[in-house]
Coordinates of C-alpha atoms in Angstrom, one line a residue:
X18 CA 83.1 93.2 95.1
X19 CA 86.4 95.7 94.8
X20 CA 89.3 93.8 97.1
X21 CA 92.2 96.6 98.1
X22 CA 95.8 94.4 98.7
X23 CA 97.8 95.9 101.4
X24 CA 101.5 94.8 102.3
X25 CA 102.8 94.9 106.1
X26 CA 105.5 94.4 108.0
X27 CA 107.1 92.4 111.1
X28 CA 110.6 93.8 111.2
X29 CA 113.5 92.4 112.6
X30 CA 116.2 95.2 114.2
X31 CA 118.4 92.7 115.6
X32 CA 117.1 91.3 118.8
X33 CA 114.0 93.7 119.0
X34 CA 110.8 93.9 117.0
X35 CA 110.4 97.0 114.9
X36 CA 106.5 98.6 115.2
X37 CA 104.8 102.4 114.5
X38 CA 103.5 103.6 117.2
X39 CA 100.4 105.5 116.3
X40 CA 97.7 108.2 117.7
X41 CA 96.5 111.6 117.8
X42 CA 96.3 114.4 120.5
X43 CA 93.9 113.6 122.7
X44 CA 93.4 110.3 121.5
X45 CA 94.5 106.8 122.1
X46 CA 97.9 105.3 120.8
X47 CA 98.3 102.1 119.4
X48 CA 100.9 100.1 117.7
X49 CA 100.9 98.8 114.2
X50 CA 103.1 97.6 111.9
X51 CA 105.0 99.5 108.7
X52 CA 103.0 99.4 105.4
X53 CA 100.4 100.3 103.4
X54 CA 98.4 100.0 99.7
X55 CA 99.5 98.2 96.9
X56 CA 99.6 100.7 94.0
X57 CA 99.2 99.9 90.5
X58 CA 102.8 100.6 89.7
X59 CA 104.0 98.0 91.7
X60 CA 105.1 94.8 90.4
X61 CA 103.9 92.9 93.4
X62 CA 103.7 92.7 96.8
X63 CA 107.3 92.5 97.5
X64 CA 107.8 95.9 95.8
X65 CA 105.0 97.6 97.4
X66 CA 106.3 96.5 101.0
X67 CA 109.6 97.9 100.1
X68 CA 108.4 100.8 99.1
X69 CA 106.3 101.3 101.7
X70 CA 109.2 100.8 104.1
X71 CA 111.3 103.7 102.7
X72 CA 108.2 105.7 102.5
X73 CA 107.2 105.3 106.1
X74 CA 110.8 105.0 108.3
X75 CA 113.7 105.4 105.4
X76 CA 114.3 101.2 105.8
X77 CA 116.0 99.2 103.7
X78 CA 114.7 95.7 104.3
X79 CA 116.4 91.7 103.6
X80 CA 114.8 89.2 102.2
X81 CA 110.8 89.3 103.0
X82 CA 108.8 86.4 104.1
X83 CA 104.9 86.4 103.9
X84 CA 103.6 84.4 107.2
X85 CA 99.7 85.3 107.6
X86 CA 96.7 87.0 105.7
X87 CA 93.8 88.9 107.0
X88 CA 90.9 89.3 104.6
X89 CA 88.6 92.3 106.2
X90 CA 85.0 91.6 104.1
X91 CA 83.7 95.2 103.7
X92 CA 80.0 96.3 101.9
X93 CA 81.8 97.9 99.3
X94 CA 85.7 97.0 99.7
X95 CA 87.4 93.7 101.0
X96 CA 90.8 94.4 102.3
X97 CA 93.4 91.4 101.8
X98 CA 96.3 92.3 104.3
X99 CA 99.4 90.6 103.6
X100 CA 102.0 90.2 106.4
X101 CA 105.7 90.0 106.2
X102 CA 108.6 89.0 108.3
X103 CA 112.0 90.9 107.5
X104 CA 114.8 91.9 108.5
X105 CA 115.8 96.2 108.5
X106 CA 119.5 96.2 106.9
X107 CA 119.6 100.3 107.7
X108 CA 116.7 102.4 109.1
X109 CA 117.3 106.7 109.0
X110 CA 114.6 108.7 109.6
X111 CA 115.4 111.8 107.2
X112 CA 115.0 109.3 104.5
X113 CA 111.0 109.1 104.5
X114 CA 109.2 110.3 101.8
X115 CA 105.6 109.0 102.1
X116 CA 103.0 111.1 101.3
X117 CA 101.5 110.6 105.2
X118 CA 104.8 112.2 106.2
X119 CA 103.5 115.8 104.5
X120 CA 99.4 115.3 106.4
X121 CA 99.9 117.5 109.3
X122 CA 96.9 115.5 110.8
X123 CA 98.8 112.5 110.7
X124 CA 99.6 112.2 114.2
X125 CA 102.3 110.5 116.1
X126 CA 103.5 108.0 113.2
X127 CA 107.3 106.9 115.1
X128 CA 109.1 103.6 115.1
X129 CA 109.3 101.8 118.3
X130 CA 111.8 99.1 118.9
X131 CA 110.6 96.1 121.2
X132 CA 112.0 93.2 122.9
X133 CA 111.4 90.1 121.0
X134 CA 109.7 88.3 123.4
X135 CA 106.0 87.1 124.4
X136 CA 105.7 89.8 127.6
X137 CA 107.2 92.8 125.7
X138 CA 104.1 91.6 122.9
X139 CA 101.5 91.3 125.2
X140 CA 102.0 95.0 126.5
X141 CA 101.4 96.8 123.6
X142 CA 98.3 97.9 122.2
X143 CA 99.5 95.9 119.1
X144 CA 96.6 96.2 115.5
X145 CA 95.0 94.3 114.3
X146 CA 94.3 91.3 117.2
X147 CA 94.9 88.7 114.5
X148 CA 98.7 90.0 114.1
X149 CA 98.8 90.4 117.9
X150 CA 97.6 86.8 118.3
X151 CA 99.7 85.2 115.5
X152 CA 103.0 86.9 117.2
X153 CA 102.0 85.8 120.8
X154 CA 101.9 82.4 120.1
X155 CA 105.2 82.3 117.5
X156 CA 107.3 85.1 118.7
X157 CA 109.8 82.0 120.1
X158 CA 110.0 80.4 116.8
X159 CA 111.5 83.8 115.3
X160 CA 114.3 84.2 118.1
X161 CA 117.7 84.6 116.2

């Protein structure tokens, strides 16, 4: 069985929580968080999530912290998703260079800042529910 390693990120703006909100015309929108594939070029998962950052919202990030991992079992492809807490250090836009930023069917792809709290949480339409749930129940241990 083929396993695909992704990196993702919980980011830390201050007092707010740092998400992508996602969607397409006419369809629904839904918040994630910043990240993406491994790549062979990377020299492990710290690198990739950096990289991914600066790809997907020009960030540059503080010192990472893994806290959870998803494994998705597939038929042909597990998917181990790795999840970070960090800190963004300086966040601008014009800086993104990912190759989703040249797909002109990629949709609404913007950071959201959010209050880092349970009720802010529990609004969002926040992916996977096994991030959602993890943050729900320690959001108030990550309080600066």
């Amino acid at each position: 069985m083929k396993v695909r390693r992704n990196v993702r990120a919980v980011l830390l703006d201050g007092d707010h929580l740092l998400f992508l909100r996602r969607g397409w015309p006419d369809g629904p929108t839904y918040f994630t968080t910043v990240g993406g594939g491994v790549e062979p070029y990377d020299a492990d998962l710290e690198v990739a999530l950096r990289r991914e950052a600066m790809e997907e919202i020009g960030a540059t990030l503080g010192p990472v912290a893994e806290f959870l991992t998803v494994t998705e079992p597939g038929e042909r492809v597990t998917v181990v998703q790795h999840y970070f807490r960090a800190d963004v250090l300086e966040m601008d836009l014009d800086r993104r260079n990912g190759p989703e930023m040249d797909d002109p069917d990629i949709g609404n792809f913007s950071p959201v800042r959010v209050a880092l709290d349970v009720t802010a949480l529990t609004a969002l339409e926040l992916q996977p529910t096994e991030l959602a749930d993890y943050l729900r129940e320690h959001i108030g241990e990550w309080r600066p």
